[in-house]
PDB file of C-alpha atoms in Angstrom:
ATOM      1  CA  MET A 276    -154.753 -18.715 127.724  1.00  0.00           C
ATOM      2  CA  PRO A 277    -157.707 -18.254 125.309  1.00  0.00           C
ATOM      3  CA  ASN A 278    -157.591 -14.449 125.381  1.00  0.00           C
ATOM      4  CA  GLN A 279    -153.814 -13.988 125.682  1.00  0.00           C
ATOM      5  CA  SER A 280    -152.372 -11.171 127.794  1.00  0.00           C
ATOM      6  CA  LEU A 281    -154.060  -8.012 129.010  1.00  0.00           C
ATOM      7  CA  ASP A 282    -151.787  -5.632 127.095  1.00  0.00           C
ATOM      8  CA  LYS A 283    -153.037  -7.053 123.786  1.00  0.00           C
ATOM      9  CA  PHE A 284    -156.472  -5.652 124.564  1.00  0.00           C
ATOM     10  CA  ILE A 285    -155.901  -2.337 126.300  1.00  0.00           C
ATOM     11  CA  PHE A 286    -153.026  -1.042 124.156  1.00  0.00           C
ATOM     12  CA  ARG A 287    -153.389  -2.540 120.686  1.00  0.00           C
ATOM     13  CA  LYS A 288    -154.124  -0.289 117.719  1.00  0.00           C
ATOM     14  CA  PHE A 289    -156.540  -0.806 114.876  1.00  0.00           C
ATOM     15  CA  ILE A 290    -157.077   0.854 111.502  1.00  0.00           C
ATOM     16  CA  LEU A 291    -160.475   2.401 112.163  1.00  0.00           C
ATOM     17  CA  GLU A 292    -161.566   3.592 108.729  1.00  0.00           C
ATOM     18  CA  PRO A 293    -164.072   2.969 107.338  1.00  0.00           C
ATOM     19  CA  PHE A 294    -165.380   1.539 110.631  1.00  0.00           C
ATOM     20  CA  SER A 295    -165.843   3.332 113.926  1.00  0.00           C
ATOM     21  CA  HIS A 296    -167.591   0.733 116.072  1.00  0.00           C
ATOM     22  CA  ALA A 297    -166.288   0.502 119.634  1.00  0.00           C
ATOM     23  CA  SER A 298    -165.389  -3.161 119.210  1.00  0.00           C
ATOM     24  CA  LEU A 299    -162.694  -2.109 116.747  1.00  0.00           C
ATOM     25  CA  LEU A 300    -161.106   0.386 119.115  1.00  0.00           C
ATOM     26  CA  PRO A 301    -158.135  -0.457 121.333  1.00  0.00           C
ATOM     27  CA  GLY A 302    -159.621  -2.199 124.347  1.00  0.00           C
ATOM     28  CA  GLY A 303    -163.005  -2.376 122.643  1.00  0.00           C
ATOM     29  CA  GLU A 304    -163.639  -5.927 123.840  1.00  0.00           C
ATOM     30  CA  LEU A 305    -163.015  -4.913 127.444  1.00  0.00           C
ATOM     31  CA  ASP A 306    -166.191  -3.217 128.616  1.00  0.00           C
ATOM     32  CA  TRP A 307    -166.485  -1.839 132.130  1.00  0.00           C
ATOM     33  CA  PRO A 308    -167.737  -5.035 133.832  1.00  0.00           C
ATOM     34  CA  LYS A 309    -164.761  -6.956 132.388  1.00  0.00           C
ATOM     35  CA  ARG A 310    -162.263  -4.286 133.421  1.00  0.00           C
ATOM     36  CA  ALA A 311    -163.723  -4.039 136.923  1.00  0.00           C
ATOM     37  CA  ASN A 312    -163.487  -7.822 137.205  1.00  0.00           C
ATOM     38  CA  ILE A 313    -159.860  -7.759 136.024  1.00  0.00           C
ATOM     39  CA  ILE A 314    -158.943  -5.019 138.514  1.00  0.00           C
ATOM     40  CA  GLU A 315    -160.561  -6.998 141.330  1.00  0.00           C
ATOM     41  CA  GLY A 316    -159.100 -10.316 140.186  1.00  0.00           C
ATOM     42  CA  ILE A 317    -155.527  -9.025 140.074  1.00  0.00           C
ATOM     43  CA  ALA A 318    -155.978  -7.554 143.551  1.00  0.00           C
ATOM     44  CA  GLN A 319    -157.234 -10.890 144.863  1.00  0.00           C
ATOM     45  CA  GLY A 320    -154.316 -12.698 143.223  1.00  0.00           C
ATOM     46  CA  LEU A 321    -151.750 -10.405 144.827  1.00  0.00           C
ATOM     47  CA  LEU A 322    -153.517 -10.665 148.171  1.00  0.00           C
ATOM     48  CA  TYR A 323    -153.182 -14.447 147.995  1.00  0.00           C
ATOM     49  CA  LEU A 324    -149.471 -14.208 147.171  1.00  0.00           C
ATOM     50  CA  HIS A 325    -148.800 -11.662 149.911  1.00  0.00           C
ATOM     51  CA  ARG A 326    -150.991 -13.039 152.693  1.00  0.00           C
ATOM     52  CA  TYR A 327    -152.674 -16.403 152.169  1.00  0.00           C
ATOM     53  CA  SER A 328    -150.075 -18.464 150.332  1.00  0.00           C
ATOM     54  CA  ARG A 329    -148.054 -20.965 152.385  1.00  0.00           C
ATOM     55  CA  VAL A 330    -145.068 -18.683 151.832  1.00  0.00           C
ATOM     56  CA  ARG A 331    -145.114 -14.981 151.060  1.00  0.00           C
ATOM     57  CA  VAL A 332    -144.422 -14.251 147.384  1.00  0.00           C
ATOM     58  CA  ILE A 333    -143.394 -10.855 146.026  1.00  0.00           C
ATOM     59  CA  HIS A 334    -143.883 -10.880 142.261  1.00  0.00           C
ATOM     60  CA  ARG A 335    -141.605  -7.902 141.413  1.00  0.00           C
ATOM     61  CA  ASP A 336    -142.617  -7.808 137.733  1.00  0.00           C
ATOM     62  CA  LEU A 337    -146.324  -7.061 137.671  1.00  0.00           C
ATOM     63  CA  LYS A 338    -147.333  -5.480 134.349  1.00  0.00           C
ATOM     64  CA  ALA A 339    -150.027  -5.753 131.696  1.00  0.00           C
ATOM     65  CA  SER A 340    -148.114  -8.286 129.594  1.00  0.00           C
ATOM     66  CA  ASN A 341    -147.851 -10.585 132.628  1.00  0.00           C
ATOM     67  CA  ILE A 342    -151.608 -10.703 133.174  1.00  0.00           C
ATOM     68  CA  LEU A 343    -153.223 -13.530 131.198  1.00  0.00           C
ATOM     69  CA  LEU A 344    -156.963 -13.619 130.519  1.00  0.00           C
ATOM     70  CA  ASP A 345    -158.908 -16.874 130.420  1.00  0.00           C
ATOM     71  CA  GLY A 346    -162.014 -17.610 128.363  1.00  0.00           C
ATOM     72  CA  GLU A 347    -164.193 -15.816 130.919  1.00  0.00           C
ATOM     73  CA  TRP A 348    -161.861 -12.796 130.992  1.00  0.00           C
ATOM     74  CA  ASN A 349    -160.620 -13.675 134.466  1.00  0.00           C
ATOM     75  CA  PRO A 350    -157.045 -12.478 135.095  1.00  0.00           C
ATOM     76  CA  LYS A 351    -154.184 -14.809 135.959  1.00  0.00           C
ATOM     77  CA  ILE A 352    -150.876 -13.402 137.193  1.00  0.00           C
ATOM     78  CA  SER A 353    -148.015 -15.000 135.235  1.00  0.00           C
ATOM     79  CA  ASP A 354    -144.213 -14.899 134.808  1.00  0.00           C
ATOM     80  CA  PHE A 355    -142.731 -15.434 138.245  1.00  0.00           C
ATOM     81  CA  GLY A 356    -139.162 -15.286 136.943  1.00  0.00           C
ATOM     82  CA  LEU A 357    -138.270 -12.329 139.178  1.00  0.00           C
ATOM     83  CA  ALA A 358    -140.456 -13.367 142.099  1.00  0.00           C
ATOM     84  CA  ARG A 359    -138.987 -13.777 145.563  1.00  0.00           C
ATOM     85  CA  ILE A 360    -140.286 -16.163 148.210  1.00  0.00           C
ATOM     86  CA  PHE A 361    -140.129 -15.263 151.897  1.00  0.00           C
ATOM     87  CA  THR A 362    -141.128 -16.821 155.174  1.00  0.00           C
ATOM     88  CA  TRP A 363    -143.542 -14.796 157.243  1.00  0.00           C
ATOM     89  CA  ASN A 364    -140.740 -13.575 159.511  1.00  0.00           C
ATOM     90  CA  ASP A 365    -138.544 -12.224 156.721  1.00  0.00           C
ATOM     91  CA  ALA A 366    -138.023  -8.470 156.479  1.00  0.00           C
ATOM     92  CA  PRO A 367    -138.074  -6.497 153.202  1.00  0.00           C
ATOM     93  CA  ALA A 368    -135.063  -7.354 151.051  1.00  0.00           C
ATOM     94  CA  ASN A 369    -132.508  -5.656 148.838  1.00  0.00           C
ATOM     95  CA  THR A 370    -131.253  -6.412 145.358  1.00  0.00           C
ATOM     96  CA  LYS A 371    -129.133  -4.728 142.704  1.00  0.00           C
ATOM     97  CA  HIS A 372    -130.447  -1.665 140.940  1.00  0.00           C
ATOM     98  CA  ILE A 373    -132.618  -2.574 137.972  1.00  0.00           C
ATOM     99  CA  VAL A 374    -133.766  -0.924 134.783  1.00  0.00           C
ATOM    100  CA  GLY A 375    -137.167   0.690 135.239  1.00  0.00           C
ATOM    101  CA  THR A 376    -140.160  -0.538 133.265  1.00  0.00           C
ATOM    102  CA  GLY A 377    -142.706   2.091 134.296  1.00  0.00           C
ATOM    103  CA  TYR A 378    -144.247  -0.234 136.869  1.00  0.00           C
ATOM    104  CA  ILE A 379    -141.336  -0.345 139.309  1.00  0.00           C
ATOM    105  CA  SER A 380    -141.542   1.474 142.635  1.00  0.00           C
ATOM    106  CA  PRO A 381    -138.955   4.198 143.307  1.00  0.00           C
ATOM    107  CA  GLU A 382    -137.393   2.447 146.292  1.00  0.00           C
ATOM    108  CA  TYR A 383    -136.875  -0.673 144.163  1.00  0.00           C
ATOM    109  CA  ALA A 384    -135.578   1.159 141.092  1.00  0.00           C
ATOM    110  CA  MET A 385    -133.213   3.515 142.911  1.00  0.00           C
ATOM    111  CA  LYS A 386    -132.156   1.631 146.026  1.00  0.00           C
ATOM    112  CA  GLY A 387    -132.921  -1.998 145.244  1.00  0.00           C
ATOM    113  CA  HIS A 388    -135.321  -2.209 148.209  1.00  0.00           C
ATOM    114  CA  PHE A 389    -138.425  -4.290 147.635  1.00  0.00           C
ATOM    115  CA  SER A 390    -141.351  -5.529 149.692  1.00  0.00           C
ATOM    116  CA  VAL A 391    -145.034  -6.301 149.206  1.00  0.00           C
ATOM    117  CA  LYS A 392    -145.498  -2.531 148.832  1.00  0.00           C
ATOM    118  CA  SER A 393    -143.418  -2.713 145.637  1.00  0.00           C
ATOM    119  CA  ASP A 394    -146.093  -4.953 144.131  1.00  0.00           C
ATOM    120  CA  VAL A 395    -148.757  -2.549 145.411  1.00  0.00           C
ATOM    121  CA  PHE A 396    -147.092   0.275 143.479  1.00  0.00           C
ATOM    122  CA  SER A 397    -147.009  -1.805 140.285  1.00  0.00           C
ATOM    123  CA  TYR A 398    -150.658  -2.708 140.800  1.00  0.00           C
ATOM    124  CA  GLY A 399    -151.603   0.975 141.021  1.00  0.00           C
ATOM    125  CA  ILE A 400    -149.884   1.747 137.717  1.00  0.00           C
ATOM    126  CA  LEU A 401    -151.557  -1.247 136.104  1.00  0.00           C
ATOM    127  CA  VAL A 402    -155.001  -0.130 137.304  1.00  0.00           C
ATOM    128  CA  LEU A 403    -154.480   3.335 135.816  1.00  0.00           C
ATOM    129  CA  GLU A 404    -153.580   1.706 132.495  1.00  0.00           C
ATOM    130  CA  ILE A 405    -156.691  -0.488 132.587  1.00  0.00           C
ATOM    131  CA  LEU A 406    -158.894   2.515 133.342  1.00  0.00           C
ATOM    132  CA  SER A 407    -157.392   4.828 130.724  1.00  0.00           C
ATOM    133  CA  GLY A 408    -156.265   2.467 127.969  1.00  0.00           C
ATOM    134  CA  LYS A 409    -152.895   4.267 127.984  1.00  0.00           C
ATOM    135  CA  ARG A 410    -149.402   3.080 128.837  1.00  0.00           C
ATOM    136  CA  ASN A 411    -147.765   4.738 131.809  1.00  0.00           C
ATOM    137  CA  THR A 412    -144.512   5.146 129.887  1.00  0.00           C
ATOM    138  CA  SER A 413    -145.899   6.244 126.541  1.00  0.00           C
ATOM    139  CA  THR A 414    -148.299   9.163 126.776  1.00  0.00           C
ATOM    140  CA  PRO A 415    -147.519  11.596 123.936  1.00  0.00           C
ATOM    141  CA  ASP A 416    -151.043  13.018 123.918  1.00  0.00           C
ATOM    142  CA  LEU A 417    -151.046  14.041 127.567  1.00  0.00           C
ATOM    143  CA  ASP A 418    -150.277  17.635 128.481  1.00  0.00           C
ATOM    144  CA  GLU A 419    -147.143  18.964 130.151  1.00  0.00           C
ATOM    145  CA  ALA A 420    -145.238  15.717 129.522  1.00  0.00           C
ATOM    146  CA  LEU A 421    -146.931  14.202 132.563  1.00  0.00           C
ATOM    147  CA  ASN A 422    -146.817  10.443 132.709  1.00  0.00           C
ATOM    148  CA  LEU A 423    -150.030   8.557 133.364  1.00  0.00           C
ATOM    149  CA  SER A 424    -149.865   8.627 137.157  1.00  0.00           C
ATOM    150  CA  GLY A 425    -148.948  12.325 137.109  1.00  0.00           C
ATOM    151  CA  HIS A 426    -151.835  13.058 134.761  1.00  0.00           C
ATOM    152  CA  ALA A 427    -154.262  11.084 136.943  1.00  0.00           C
ATOM    153  CA  TRP A 428    -153.027  12.970 140.000  1.00  0.00           C
ATOM    154  CA  LYS A 429    -153.575  16.325 138.298  1.00  0.00           C
ATOM    155  CA  LEU A 430    -157.114  15.344 137.259  1.00  0.00           C
ATOM    156  CA  TRP A 431    -157.921  14.020 140.741  1.00  0.00           C
ATOM    157  CA  ARG A 432    -156.844  17.296 142.347  1.00  0.00           C
ATOM    158  CA  SER A 433    -159.029  19.279 139.939  1.00  0.00           C
ATOM    159  CA  ASP A 434    -162.033  16.978 140.516  1.00  0.00           C
ATOM    160  CA  SER A 435    -162.096  15.998 136.837  1.00  0.00           C
ATOM    161  CA  VAL A 436    -160.789  12.447 137.065  1.00  0.00           C
ATOM    162  CA  VAL A 437    -163.427  11.094 134.661  1.00  0.00           C
ATOM    163  CA  GLU A 438    -161.393  12.721 131.878  1.00  0.00           C
ATOM    164  CA  LEU A 439    -158.928   9.870 132.358  1.00  0.00           C
ATOM    165  CA  MET A 440    -161.536   7.343 131.210  1.00  0.00           C
ATOM    166  CA  ASP A 441    -160.826   5.230 128.126  1.00  0.00           C
ATOM    167  CA  PRO A 442    -163.208   6.589 125.429  1.00  0.00           C
ATOM    168  CA  VAL A 443    -164.413   3.029 124.838  1.00  0.00           C
ATOM    169  CA  LEU A 444    -166.029   3.121 128.284  1.00  0.00           C
ATOM    170  CA  ALA A 445    -167.944   6.359 127.735  1.00  0.00           C
ATOM    171  CA  GLY A 446    -171.588   6.009 128.702  1.00  0.00           C
ATOM    172  CA  THR A 447    -171.148   2.515 130.136  1.00  0.00           C
ATOM    173  CA  CYS A 448    -169.259   3.219 133.351  1.00  0.00           C
ATOM    174  CA  SER A 449    -170.450   4.908 136.527  1.00  0.00           C
ATOM    175  CA  ALA A 450    -168.424   8.050 137.172  1.00  0.00           C
ATOM    176  CA  VAL A 451    -168.510   7.318 140.907  1.00  0.00           C
ATOM    177  CA  GLU A 452    -167.194   3.781 140.465  1.00  0.00           C
ATOM    178  CA  PHE A 453    -164.541   4.907 137.990  1.00  0.00           C
ATOM    179  CA  SER A 454    -163.374   7.736 140.243  1.00  0.00           C
ATOM    180  CA  ARG A 455    -163.094   5.378 143.202  1.00  0.00           C
ATOM    181  CA  CYS A 456    -160.871   3.029 141.205  1.00  0.00           C
ATOM    182  CA  VAL A 457    -158.618   5.934 140.222  1.00  0.00           C
ATOM    183  CA  HIS A 458    -158.499   7.049 143.859  1.00  0.00           C
ATOM    184  CA  VAL A 459    -157.439   3.562 144.985  1.00  0.00           C
ATOM    185  CA  ALA A 460    -154.775   3.445 142.259  1.00  0.00           C
ATOM    186  CA  LEU A 461    -153.367   6.812 143.356  1.00  0.00           C
ATOM    187  CA  LEU A 462    -153.104   5.543 146.924  1.00  0.00           C
ATOM    188  CA  CYS A 463    -151.073   2.621 145.579  1.00  0.00           C
ATOM    189  CA  VAL A 464    -148.530   4.767 143.704  1.00  0.00           C
ATOM    190  CA  GLN A 465    -147.588   7.106 146.544  1.00  0.00           C
ATOM    191  CA  GLU A 466    -143.877   7.720 146.930  1.00  0.00           C
ATOM    192  CA  ASN A 467    -143.503   6.502 150.518  1.00  0.00           C
ATOM    193  CA  PRO A 468    -144.086   2.723 150.745  1.00  0.00           C
ATOM    194  CA  ALA A 469    -145.524   3.163 154.245  1.00  0.00           C
ATOM    195  CA  ASP A 470    -148.283   5.369 152.804  1.00  0.00           C
ATOM    196  CA  ARG A 471    -149.403   2.736 150.308  1.00  0.00           C
ATOM    197  CA  PRO A 472    -152.216   0.367 151.303  1.00  0.00           C
ATOM    198  CA  THR A 473    -151.738  -3.368 151.608  1.00  0.00           C
ATOM    199  CA  MET A 474    -153.502  -5.560 149.077  1.00  0.00           C
ATOM    200  CA  LEU A 475    -155.954  -6.510 151.840  1.00  0.00           C
ATOM    201  CA  ASP A 476    -156.779  -2.807 152.143  1.00  0.00           C
ATOM    202  CA  VAL A 477    -157.106  -2.520 148.366  1.00  0.00           C
ATOM    203  CA  VAL A 478    -159.573  -5.406 148.128  1.00  0.00           C
ATOM    204  CA  SER A 479    -161.607  -3.867 150.941  1.00  0.00           C
ATOM    205  CA  MET A 480    -161.652  -0.445 149.276  1.00  0.00           C
ATOM    206  CA  LEU A 481    -162.725  -1.917 145.942  1.00  0.00           C
ATOM    207  CA  ASN A 482    -165.541  -3.989 147.424  1.00  0.00           C
ATOM    208  CA  ASN A 483    -166.858  -1.786 150.206  1.00  0.00           C
ATOM    209  CA  GLU A 484    -168.150   1.589 149.080  1.00  0.00           C
ATOM    210  CA  SER A 485    -168.639   2.618 152.705  1.00  0.00           C
ATOM    211  CA  THR A 486    -164.883   2.426 153.300  1.00  0.00           C
ATOM    212  CA  THR A 487    -163.569   5.979 153.525  1.00  0.00           C
ATOM    213  CA  LEU A 488    -160.548   6.623 151.322  1.00  0.00           C
ATOM    214  CA  SER A 489    -157.794   8.902 152.543  1.00  0.00           C
ATOM    215  CA  ALA A 490    -156.461  11.635 150.282  1.00  0.00           C
ATOM    216  CA  PRO A 491    -153.471  10.343 148.305  1.00  0.00           C
ATOM    217  CA  ASN A 492    -150.116  12.064 148.394  1.00  0.00           C
ATOM    218  CA  ARG A 493    -148.520  12.893 145.062  1.00  0.00           C
ATOM    219  CA  PRO A 494    -147.317   9.927 142.993  1.00  0.00           C
ATOM    220  CA  ALA A 495    -143.713   8.820 143.137  1.00  0.00           C
ATOM    221  CA  TYR A 496    -143.202   9.823 139.501  1.00  0.00           C
ATOM    222  CA  LEU A 497    -145.034  12.693 137.825  1.00  0.00           C
ATOM    223  CA  LEU A 498    -143.071  13.233 134.631  1.00  0.00           C
ATOM    224  CA  GLU A 499    -141.303  11.096 132.113  1.00  0.00           C
ATOM    225  CA  ARG A 500    -137.733  11.072 133.389  1.00  0.00           C
ATOM    226  CA  PHE A 501    -136.018  11.418 130.021  1.00  0.00           C
ATOM    227  CA  VAL A 502    -137.312  13.207 126.927  1.00  0.00           C
ATOM    228  CA  MET A 503    -135.913  14.106 123.515  1.00  0.00           C
ATOM    229  CA  ARG A 504    -135.750  17.767 122.549  1.00  0.00           C
ATOM    230  CA  GLU A 505    -136.297  18.971 118.992  1.00  0.00           C
ATOM    231  CA  ASP A 506    -132.535  19.207 118.492  1.00  0.00           C
ATOM    232  CA  GLY A 507    -132.222  15.503 119.300  1.00  0.00           C
ATOM    233  CA  GLN A 508    -130.653  16.064 122.705  1.00  0.00           C
ATOM    234  CA  ARG A 509    -131.705  13.710 125.491  1.00  0.00           C
ATOM    235  CA  VAL A 510    -132.475  15.610 128.686  1.00  0.00           C
ATOM    236  CA  GLU A 511    -133.682  14.705 132.144  1.00  0.00           C
ATOM    237  CA  ARG A 512    -136.732  16.341 133.652  1.00  0.00           C
ATOM    238  CA  ARG A 513    -136.687  17.119 137.338  1.00  0.00           C
ATOM    239  CA  VAL A 514    -139.976  17.497 139.182  1.00  0.00           C
ATOM    240  CA  ASN A 515    -140.743  20.439 141.451  1.00  0.00           C
ATOM    241  CA  SER A 516    -144.167  20.148 143.044  1.00  0.00           C
ATOM    242  CA  SER A 517    -146.263  22.102 145.505  1.00  0.00           C
ATOM    243  CA  THR A 518    -149.848  22.098 146.636  1.00  0.00           C
ATOM    244  CA  ASN A 519    -150.899  24.359 143.781  1.00  0.00           C
ATOM    245  CA  GLU A 520    -148.688  23.549 140.854  1.00  0.00           C
ATOM    246  CA  ILE A 521    -146.508  21.010 139.131  1.00  0.00           C
ATOM    247  CA  THR A 522    -143.489  22.313 137.247  1.00  0.00           C
ATOM    248  CA  TYR A 523    -140.342  20.842 135.794  1.00  0.00           C
ATOM    249  CA  SER A 524    -136.922  21.962 134.707  1.00  0.00           C
ATOM    250  CA  GLU A 525    -134.702  20.423 132.065  1.00  0.00           C
ATOM    251  CA  MET A 526    -131.387  19.087 133.292  1.00  0.00           C
ATOM    252  CA  GLY A 527    -128.247  18.540 131.291  1.00  0.00           C
ATOM    253  CA  ALA A 528    -128.029  16.090 128.424  1.00  0.00           C
ATOM    254  CA  ARG A 529    -126.957  12.505 129.151  1.00  0.00           C
TER     255      ARG A 529
END
């Protein structure tokens, strides 16, 4: 594809000095109209796979590096190596446990259960990355060791979600439109698959401002699961959450 994969544009790093123009920043070529088009295009692509294709396709590996951009910056979902094809009467399936990539839903990662709602979860993570310019699994500058979805959730609850915005988009993106996209993404990354919208719902929410959005439940993952302490010990963080606070405790080394 002429513009390669999406991750090359939203995550890449540049040496900024002596320049500071936005086009040299990570994601600088992706202004808000392009990003909004990419978010919508990926949603439409998944909707086709889940609903309008001759057979139902669950991609199972949706991530920024698997989204190719054509010469008009339209997204194309690629790499169907892990995809599963179902007839319309097939129920959700099981597989072996897999190594998480940051886009994988909890029921898939921990129990091997996958369905169209697994793709919806991955889509929500991907949208948060497009909006923020940050990787879900690599967020050293975010407070409290929250991962991207946890950080977005915290900002949404404090009515300050625009702070998630990629600095490249500052002054060019409607706060209302941006906040709605974050809201939709948070609905997609809810822990219970039944609470997540279908891709048909997602397309409707993105295109119809009159559609009322329900309040999202907390994301499936709030914190990076494993972190390194200063002494080099690898520890697991366990999440304890309530309506008013998010805390964590360090578990034993592994």
